[in-house]
PDB file of C-alpha atoms and ligand atoms in Angstrom:
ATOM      1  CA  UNK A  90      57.237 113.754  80.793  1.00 73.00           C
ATOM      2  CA  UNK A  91      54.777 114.072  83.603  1.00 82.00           C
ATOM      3  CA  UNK A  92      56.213 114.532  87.190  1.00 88.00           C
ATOM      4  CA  UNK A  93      57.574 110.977  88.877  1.00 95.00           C
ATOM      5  CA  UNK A  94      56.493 110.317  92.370  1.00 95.00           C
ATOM      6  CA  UNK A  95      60.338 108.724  93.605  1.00 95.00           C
ATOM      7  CA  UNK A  96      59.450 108.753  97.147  1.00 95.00           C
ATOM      8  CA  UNK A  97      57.046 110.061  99.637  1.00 94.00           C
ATOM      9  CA  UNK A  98      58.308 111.057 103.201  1.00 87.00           C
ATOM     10  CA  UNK A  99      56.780 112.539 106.397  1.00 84.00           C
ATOM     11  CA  UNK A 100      58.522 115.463 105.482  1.00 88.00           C
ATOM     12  CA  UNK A 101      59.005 115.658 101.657  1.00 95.00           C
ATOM     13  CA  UNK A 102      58.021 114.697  98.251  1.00 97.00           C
ATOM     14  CA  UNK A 103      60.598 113.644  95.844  1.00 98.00           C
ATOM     15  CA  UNK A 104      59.820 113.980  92.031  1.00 98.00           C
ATOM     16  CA  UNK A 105      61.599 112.984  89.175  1.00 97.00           C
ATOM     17  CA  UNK A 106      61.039 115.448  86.183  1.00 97.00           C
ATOM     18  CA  UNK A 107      62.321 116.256  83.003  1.00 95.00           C
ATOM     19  CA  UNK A 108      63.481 119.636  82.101  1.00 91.00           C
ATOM     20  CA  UNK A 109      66.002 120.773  78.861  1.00 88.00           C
ATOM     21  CA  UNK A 110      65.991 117.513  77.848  1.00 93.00           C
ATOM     22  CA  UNK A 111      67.219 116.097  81.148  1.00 95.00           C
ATOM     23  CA  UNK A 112      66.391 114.503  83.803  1.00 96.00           C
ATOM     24  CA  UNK A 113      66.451 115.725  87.692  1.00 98.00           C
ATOM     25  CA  UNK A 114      65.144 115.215  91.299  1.00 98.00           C
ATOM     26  CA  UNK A 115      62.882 117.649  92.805  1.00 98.00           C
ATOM     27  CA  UNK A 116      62.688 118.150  96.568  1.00 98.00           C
ATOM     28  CA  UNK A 117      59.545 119.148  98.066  1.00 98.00           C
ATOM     29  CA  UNK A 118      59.033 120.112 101.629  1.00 97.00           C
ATOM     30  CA  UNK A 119      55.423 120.173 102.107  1.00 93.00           C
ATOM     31  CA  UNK A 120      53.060 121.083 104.390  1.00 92.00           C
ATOM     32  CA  UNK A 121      52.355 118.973 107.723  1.00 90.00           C
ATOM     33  CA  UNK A 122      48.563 119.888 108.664  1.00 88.00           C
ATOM     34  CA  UNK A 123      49.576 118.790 112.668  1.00 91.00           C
ATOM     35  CA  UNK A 124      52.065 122.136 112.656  1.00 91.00           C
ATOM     36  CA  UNK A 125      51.342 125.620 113.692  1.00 94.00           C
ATOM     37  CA  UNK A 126      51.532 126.978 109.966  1.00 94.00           C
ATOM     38  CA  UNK A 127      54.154 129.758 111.222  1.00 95.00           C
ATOM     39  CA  UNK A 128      56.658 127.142 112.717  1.00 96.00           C
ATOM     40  CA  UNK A 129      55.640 124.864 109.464  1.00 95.00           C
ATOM     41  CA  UNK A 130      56.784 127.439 107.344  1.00 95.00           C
ATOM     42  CA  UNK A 131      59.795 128.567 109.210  1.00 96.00           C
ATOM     43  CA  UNK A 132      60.679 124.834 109.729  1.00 95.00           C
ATOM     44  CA  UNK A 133      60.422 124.252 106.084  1.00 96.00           C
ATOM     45  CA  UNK A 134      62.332 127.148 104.806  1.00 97.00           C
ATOM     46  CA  UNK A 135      65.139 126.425 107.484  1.00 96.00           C
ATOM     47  CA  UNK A 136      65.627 123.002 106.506  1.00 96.00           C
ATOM     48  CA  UNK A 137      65.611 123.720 102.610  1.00 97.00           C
ATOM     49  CA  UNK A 138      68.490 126.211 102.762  1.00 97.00           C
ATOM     50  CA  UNK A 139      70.443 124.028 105.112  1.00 97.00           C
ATOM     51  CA  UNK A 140      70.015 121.521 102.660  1.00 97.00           C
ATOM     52  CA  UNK A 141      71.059 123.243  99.922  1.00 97.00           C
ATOM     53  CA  UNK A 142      74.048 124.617 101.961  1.00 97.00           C
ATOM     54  CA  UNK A 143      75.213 121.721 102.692  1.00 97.00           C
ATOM     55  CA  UNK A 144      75.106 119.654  99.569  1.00 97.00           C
ATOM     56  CA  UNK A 145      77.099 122.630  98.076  1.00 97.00           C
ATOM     57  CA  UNK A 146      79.550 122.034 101.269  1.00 97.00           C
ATOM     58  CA  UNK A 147      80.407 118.852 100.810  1.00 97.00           C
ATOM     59  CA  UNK A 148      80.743 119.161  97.043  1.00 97.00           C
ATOM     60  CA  UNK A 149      82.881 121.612  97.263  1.00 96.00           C
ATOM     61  CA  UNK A 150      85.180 118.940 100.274  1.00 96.00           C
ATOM     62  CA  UNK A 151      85.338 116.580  97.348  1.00 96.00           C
ATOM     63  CA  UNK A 152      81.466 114.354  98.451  1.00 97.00           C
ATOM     64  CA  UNK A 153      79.811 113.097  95.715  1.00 98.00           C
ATOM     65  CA  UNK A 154      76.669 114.874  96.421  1.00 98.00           C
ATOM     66  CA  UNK A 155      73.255 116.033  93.211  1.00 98.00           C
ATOM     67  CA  UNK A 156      74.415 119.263  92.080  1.00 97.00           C
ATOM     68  CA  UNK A 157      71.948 121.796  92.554  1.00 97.00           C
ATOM     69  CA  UNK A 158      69.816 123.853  89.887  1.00 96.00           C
ATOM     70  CA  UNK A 159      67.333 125.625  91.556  1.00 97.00           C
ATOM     71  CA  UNK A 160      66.109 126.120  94.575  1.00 98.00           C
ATOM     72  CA  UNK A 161      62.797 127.854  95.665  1.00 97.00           C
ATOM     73  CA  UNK A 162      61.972 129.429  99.100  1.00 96.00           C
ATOM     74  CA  UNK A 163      58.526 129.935  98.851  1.00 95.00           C
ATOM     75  CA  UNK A 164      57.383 126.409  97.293  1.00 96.00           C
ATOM     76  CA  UNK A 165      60.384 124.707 100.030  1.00 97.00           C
ATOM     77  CA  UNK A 166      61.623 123.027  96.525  1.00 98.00           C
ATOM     78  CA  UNK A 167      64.953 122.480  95.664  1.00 98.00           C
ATOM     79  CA  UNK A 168      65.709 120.972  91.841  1.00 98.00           C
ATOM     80  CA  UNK A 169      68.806 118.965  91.590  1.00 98.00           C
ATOM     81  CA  UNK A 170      70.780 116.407  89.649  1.00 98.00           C
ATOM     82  CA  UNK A 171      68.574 112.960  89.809  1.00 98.00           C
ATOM     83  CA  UNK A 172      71.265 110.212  90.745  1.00 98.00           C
ATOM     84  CA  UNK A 173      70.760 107.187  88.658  1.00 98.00           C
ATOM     85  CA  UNK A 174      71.074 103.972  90.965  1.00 98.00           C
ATOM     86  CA  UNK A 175      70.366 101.951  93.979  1.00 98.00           C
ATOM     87  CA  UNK A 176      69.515 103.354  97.716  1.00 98.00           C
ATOM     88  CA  UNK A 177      71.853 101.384  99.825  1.00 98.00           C
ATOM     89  CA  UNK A 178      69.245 100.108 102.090  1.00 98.00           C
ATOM     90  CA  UNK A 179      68.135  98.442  98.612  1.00 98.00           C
ATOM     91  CA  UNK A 180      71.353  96.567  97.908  1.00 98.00           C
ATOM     92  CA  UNK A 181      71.947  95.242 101.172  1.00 98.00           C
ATOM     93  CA  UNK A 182      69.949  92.175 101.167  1.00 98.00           C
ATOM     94  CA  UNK A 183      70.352  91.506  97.456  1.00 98.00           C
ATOM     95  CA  UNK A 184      74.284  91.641  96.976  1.00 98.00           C
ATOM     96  CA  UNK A 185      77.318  89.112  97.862  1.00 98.00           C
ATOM     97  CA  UNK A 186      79.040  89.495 101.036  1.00 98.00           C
ATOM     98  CA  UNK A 187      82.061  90.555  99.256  1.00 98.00           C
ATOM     99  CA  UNK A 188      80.435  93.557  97.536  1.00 98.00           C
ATOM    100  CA  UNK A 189      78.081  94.698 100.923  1.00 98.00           C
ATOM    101  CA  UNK A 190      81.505  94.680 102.793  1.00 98.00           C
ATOM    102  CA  UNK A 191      83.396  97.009  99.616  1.00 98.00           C
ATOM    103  CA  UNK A 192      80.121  99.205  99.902  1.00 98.00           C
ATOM    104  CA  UNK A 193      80.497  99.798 103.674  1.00 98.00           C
ATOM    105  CA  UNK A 194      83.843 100.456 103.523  1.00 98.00           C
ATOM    106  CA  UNK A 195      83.203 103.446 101.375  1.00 98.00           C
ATOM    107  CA  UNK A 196      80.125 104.231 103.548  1.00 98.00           C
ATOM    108  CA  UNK A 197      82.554 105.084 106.540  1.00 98.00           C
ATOM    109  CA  UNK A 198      84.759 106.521 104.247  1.00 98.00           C
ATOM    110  CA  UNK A 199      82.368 108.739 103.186  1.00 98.00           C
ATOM    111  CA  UNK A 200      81.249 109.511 106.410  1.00 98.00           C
ATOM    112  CA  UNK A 201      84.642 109.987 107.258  1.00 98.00           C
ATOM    113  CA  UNK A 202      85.261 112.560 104.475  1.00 98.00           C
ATOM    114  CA  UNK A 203      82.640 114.704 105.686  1.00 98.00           C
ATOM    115  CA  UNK A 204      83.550 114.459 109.464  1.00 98.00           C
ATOM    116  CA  UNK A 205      87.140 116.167 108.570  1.00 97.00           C
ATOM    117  CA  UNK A 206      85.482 119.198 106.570  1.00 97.00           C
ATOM    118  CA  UNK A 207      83.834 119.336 110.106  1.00 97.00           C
ATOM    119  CA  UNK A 208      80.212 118.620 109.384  1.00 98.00           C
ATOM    120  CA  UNK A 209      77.722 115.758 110.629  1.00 98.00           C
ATOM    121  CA  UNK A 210      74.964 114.304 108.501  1.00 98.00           C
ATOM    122  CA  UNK A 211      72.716 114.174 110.785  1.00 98.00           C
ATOM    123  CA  UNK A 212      70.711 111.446 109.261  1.00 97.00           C
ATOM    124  CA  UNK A 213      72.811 108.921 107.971  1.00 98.00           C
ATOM    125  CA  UNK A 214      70.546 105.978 107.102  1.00 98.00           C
ATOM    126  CA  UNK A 215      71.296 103.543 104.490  1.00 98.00           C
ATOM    127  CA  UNK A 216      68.550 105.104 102.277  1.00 97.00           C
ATOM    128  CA  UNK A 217      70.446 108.496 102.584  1.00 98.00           C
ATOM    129  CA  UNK A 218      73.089 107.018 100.098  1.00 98.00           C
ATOM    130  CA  UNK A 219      72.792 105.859  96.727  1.00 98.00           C
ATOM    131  CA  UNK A 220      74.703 103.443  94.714  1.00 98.00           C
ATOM    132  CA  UNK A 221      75.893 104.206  91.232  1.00 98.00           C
ATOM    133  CA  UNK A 222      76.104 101.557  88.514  1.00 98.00           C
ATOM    134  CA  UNK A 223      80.091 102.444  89.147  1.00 98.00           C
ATOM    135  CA  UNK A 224      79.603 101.625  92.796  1.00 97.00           C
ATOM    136  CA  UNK A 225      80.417 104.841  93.768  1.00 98.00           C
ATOM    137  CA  UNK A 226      78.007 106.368  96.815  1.00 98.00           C
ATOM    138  CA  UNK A 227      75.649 109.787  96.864  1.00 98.00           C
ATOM    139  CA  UNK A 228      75.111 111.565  99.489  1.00 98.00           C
ATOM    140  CA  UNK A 229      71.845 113.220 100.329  1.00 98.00           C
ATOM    141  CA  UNK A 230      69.187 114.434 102.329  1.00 97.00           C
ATOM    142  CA  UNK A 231      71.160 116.652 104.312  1.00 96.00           C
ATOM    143  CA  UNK A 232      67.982 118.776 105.901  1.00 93.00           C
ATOM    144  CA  UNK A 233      69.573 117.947 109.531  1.00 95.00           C
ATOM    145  CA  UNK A 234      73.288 118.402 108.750  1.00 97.00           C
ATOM    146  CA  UNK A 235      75.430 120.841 110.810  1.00 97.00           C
ATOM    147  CA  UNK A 236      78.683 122.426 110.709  1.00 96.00           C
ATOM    148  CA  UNK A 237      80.931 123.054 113.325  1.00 97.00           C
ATOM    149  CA  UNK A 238      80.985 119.431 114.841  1.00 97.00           C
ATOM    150  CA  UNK A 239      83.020 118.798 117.511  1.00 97.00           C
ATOM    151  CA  UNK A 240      83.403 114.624 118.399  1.00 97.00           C
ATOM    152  CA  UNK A 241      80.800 114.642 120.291  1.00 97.00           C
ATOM    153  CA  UNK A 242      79.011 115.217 117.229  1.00 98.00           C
ATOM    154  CA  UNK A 243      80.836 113.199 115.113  1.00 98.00           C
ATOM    155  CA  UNK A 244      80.070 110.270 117.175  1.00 98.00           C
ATOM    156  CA  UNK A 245      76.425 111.000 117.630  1.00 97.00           C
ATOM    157  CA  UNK A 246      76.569 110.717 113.737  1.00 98.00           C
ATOM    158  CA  UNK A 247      78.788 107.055 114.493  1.00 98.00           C
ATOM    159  CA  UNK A 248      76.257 106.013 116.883  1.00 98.00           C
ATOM    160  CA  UNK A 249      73.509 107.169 114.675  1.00 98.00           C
ATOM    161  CA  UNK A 250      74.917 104.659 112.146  1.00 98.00           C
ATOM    162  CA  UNK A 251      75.221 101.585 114.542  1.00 98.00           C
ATOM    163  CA  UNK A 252      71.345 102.353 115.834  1.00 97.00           C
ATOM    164  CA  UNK A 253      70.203 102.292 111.788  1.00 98.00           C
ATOM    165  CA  UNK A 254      72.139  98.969 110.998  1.00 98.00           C
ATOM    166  CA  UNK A 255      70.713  97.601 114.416  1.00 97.00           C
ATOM    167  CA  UNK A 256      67.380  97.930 112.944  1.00 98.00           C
ATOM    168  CA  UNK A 257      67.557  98.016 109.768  1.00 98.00           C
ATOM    169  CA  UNK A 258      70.070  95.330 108.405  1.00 98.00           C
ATOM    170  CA  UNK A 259      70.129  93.480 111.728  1.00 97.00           C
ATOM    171  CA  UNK A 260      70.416  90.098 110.472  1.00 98.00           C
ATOM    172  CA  UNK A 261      73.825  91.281 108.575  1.00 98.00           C
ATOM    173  CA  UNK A 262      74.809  94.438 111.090  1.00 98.00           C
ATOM    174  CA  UNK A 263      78.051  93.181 112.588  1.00 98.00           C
ATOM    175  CA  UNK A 264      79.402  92.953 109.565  1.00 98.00           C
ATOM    176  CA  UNK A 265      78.633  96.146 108.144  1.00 98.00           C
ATOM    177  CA  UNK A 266      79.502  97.771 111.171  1.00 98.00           C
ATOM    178  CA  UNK A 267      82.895  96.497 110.995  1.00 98.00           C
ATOM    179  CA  UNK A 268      83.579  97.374 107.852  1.00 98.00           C
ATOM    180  CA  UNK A 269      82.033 100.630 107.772  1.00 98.00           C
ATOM    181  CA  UNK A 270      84.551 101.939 111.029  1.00 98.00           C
ATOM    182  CA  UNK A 271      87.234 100.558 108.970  1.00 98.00           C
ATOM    183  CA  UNK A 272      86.574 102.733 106.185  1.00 98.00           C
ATOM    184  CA  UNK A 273      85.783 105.253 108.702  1.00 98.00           C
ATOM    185  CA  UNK A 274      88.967 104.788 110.743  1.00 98.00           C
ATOM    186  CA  UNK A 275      91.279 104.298 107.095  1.00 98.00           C
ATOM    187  CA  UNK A 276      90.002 108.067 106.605  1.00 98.00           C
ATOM    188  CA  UNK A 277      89.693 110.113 109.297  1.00 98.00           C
ATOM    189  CA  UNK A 278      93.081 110.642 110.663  1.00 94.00           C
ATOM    190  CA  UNK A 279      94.531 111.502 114.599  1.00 94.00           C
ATOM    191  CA  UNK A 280      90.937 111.668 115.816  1.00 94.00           C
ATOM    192  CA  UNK A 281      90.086 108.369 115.278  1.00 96.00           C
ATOM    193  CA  UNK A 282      90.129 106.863 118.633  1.00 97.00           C
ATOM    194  CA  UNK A 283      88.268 109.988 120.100  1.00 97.00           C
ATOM    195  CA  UNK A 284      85.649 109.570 118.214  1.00 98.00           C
ATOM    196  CA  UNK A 285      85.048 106.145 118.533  1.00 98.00           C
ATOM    197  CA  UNK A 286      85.034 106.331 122.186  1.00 97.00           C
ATOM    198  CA  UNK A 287      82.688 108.801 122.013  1.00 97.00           C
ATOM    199  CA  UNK A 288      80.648 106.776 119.804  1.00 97.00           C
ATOM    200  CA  UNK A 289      81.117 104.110 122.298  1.00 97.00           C
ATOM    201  CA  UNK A 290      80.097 106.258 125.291  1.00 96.00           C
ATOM    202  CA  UNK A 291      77.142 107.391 123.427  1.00 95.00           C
ATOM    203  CA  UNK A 292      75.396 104.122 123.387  1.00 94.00           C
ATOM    204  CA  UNK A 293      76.307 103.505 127.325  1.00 93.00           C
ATOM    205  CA  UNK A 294      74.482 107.032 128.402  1.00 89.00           C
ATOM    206  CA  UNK A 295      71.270 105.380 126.277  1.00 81.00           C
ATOM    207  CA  UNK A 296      71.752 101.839 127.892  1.00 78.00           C
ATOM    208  CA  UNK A 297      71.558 103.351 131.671  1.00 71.00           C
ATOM    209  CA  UNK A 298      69.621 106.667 131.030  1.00 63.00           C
TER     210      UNK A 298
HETATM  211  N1  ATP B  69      68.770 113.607  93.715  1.00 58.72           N
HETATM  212  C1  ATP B  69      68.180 112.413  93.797  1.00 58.72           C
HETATM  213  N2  ATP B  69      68.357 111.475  92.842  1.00 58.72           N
HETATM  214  C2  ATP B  69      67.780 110.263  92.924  1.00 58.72           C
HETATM  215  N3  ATP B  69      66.971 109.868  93.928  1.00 58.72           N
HETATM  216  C3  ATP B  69      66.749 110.756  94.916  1.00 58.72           C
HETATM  217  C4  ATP B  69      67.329 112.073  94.910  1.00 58.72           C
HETATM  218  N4  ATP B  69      66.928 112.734  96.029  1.00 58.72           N
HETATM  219  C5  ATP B  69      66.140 111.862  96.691  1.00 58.72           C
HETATM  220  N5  ATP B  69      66.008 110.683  96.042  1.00 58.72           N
HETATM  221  C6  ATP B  69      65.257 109.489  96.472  1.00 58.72           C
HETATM  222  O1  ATP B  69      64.224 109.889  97.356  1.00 58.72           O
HETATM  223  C7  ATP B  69      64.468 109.337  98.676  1.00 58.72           C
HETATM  224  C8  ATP B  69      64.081 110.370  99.740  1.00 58.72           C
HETATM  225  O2  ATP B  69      64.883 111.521  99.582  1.00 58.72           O
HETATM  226  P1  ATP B  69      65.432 112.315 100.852  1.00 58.72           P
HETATM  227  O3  ATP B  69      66.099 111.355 101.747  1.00 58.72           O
HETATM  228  O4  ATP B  69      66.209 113.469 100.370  1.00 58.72           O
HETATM  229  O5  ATP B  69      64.071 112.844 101.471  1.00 58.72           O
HETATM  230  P2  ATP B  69      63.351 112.595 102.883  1.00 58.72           P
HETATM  231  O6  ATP B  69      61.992 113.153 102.797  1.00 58.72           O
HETATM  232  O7  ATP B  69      64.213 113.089 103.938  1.00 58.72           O
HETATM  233  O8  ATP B  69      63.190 111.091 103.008  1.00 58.72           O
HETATM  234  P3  ATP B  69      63.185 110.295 104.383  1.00 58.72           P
HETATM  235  O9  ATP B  69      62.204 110.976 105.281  1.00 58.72           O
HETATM  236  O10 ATP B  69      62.782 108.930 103.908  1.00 58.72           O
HETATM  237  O11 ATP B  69      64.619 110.379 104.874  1.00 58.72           O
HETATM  238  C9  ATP B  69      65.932 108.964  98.706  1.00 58.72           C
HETATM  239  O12 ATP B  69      66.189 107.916  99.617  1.00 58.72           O
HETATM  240  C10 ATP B  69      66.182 108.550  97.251  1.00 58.72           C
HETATM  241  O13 ATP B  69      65.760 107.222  97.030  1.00 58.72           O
HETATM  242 MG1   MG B  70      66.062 110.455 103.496  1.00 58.72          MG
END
């Protein structure tokens, strides 16, 4: 099978290929011609390893992320599990209200989930997670992810989430919002309100700044 073009990014190249048989995603960071080479390379390199870091990370705190097969640092590739299913962003306009609502609630969860192993996406779009024909969600792209996060971070992530259904799935956003910080809330524990305030406080600094 010849290489699948699955998406094309400003930053990467995804390919769907078939190797022993199976089938898997491959990740390409590629070159951007507007970059000092150096810092294009350095960029690149910094951004795969995170990745595959990361993906590991979670995996390993129990988020269904592709498991990874091979990873190059010269080509900026990274071969992984190819997830068969739906980007979120996808489903939203197509599904019942019922179903969007169950799918957000596991979207904060999921967020949630990786907030108490102390790490932020980064990037948490709607296109970030996929949908499984069990409804279950994937995690990926996590090139901007970091560890460490205090709730500051955590609700930069939370605010981050609010900004992408604001204009993204604005016709449908307050209820995905809601149901999203349930999940969110139903999951993360003691900090809850912290976060959320921070969250809160967040989109006050951009309102007036
Ligand atoms: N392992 C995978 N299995 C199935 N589809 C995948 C996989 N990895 C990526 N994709 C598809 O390719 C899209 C882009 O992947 P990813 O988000 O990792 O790259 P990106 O370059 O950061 O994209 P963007 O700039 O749009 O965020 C995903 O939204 C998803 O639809
Ligand atoms: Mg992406």
């Amino acid at each position: 099978m010849r290489p699948i073009e699955l998406s094309i990014g400003a930053e990467s190249t995804i390919y769907k290929v078939e190797r022993w048989g199976k089938e898997f995603a491959l990740k390409w960071r590629h070159k951007k011609p507007y970059l000092h080479p150096e810092i294009d390379r350095q960029l690149r390199t910094a951004r795969t390893t995170r990745e595959c870091r990361m993906l590991n990370f979670a995996r390993l705190n129990g988020i269904t992320t592709p498991t990874i097969h091979a990873v190059d640092l010269t080509e900026n590739t990274i071969m992984m599990d190819y997830i068969k299913g739906e980007q979120l962003k996808q489903l939203v306009p197509v599904i019942s209200s019922k179903r969007l609502r169950s799918l957000c609630f596991d979207f904060g969860r999921t967020l949630a989930k990786l907030h108490n192993s102390n790490v932020v996406h980064g990037d948490p779009t709607t296109s970030n997670f996929i949908v499984d024909s069990h409804d279950d969600l994937w995690v990926l792209d996590f090139g901007l992810a970091e560890w460490n996060a205090t709730a500051e971070m955590k609700g930069v992530d939370l605010h981050l989430v609010r900004r992408v259904l604001e204009t993204t799935h604005w016709d449908v956003q307050e209820a995905m919002l809601e149901a999203t910080l349930k999940g969110y809330v139903s999951t993360i524990g003691d900090e809850a309100e912290h976060i959320l305030s921070r969250m809160e406080e967040i989109r006050e600094r951009g309102r007036y700044h």
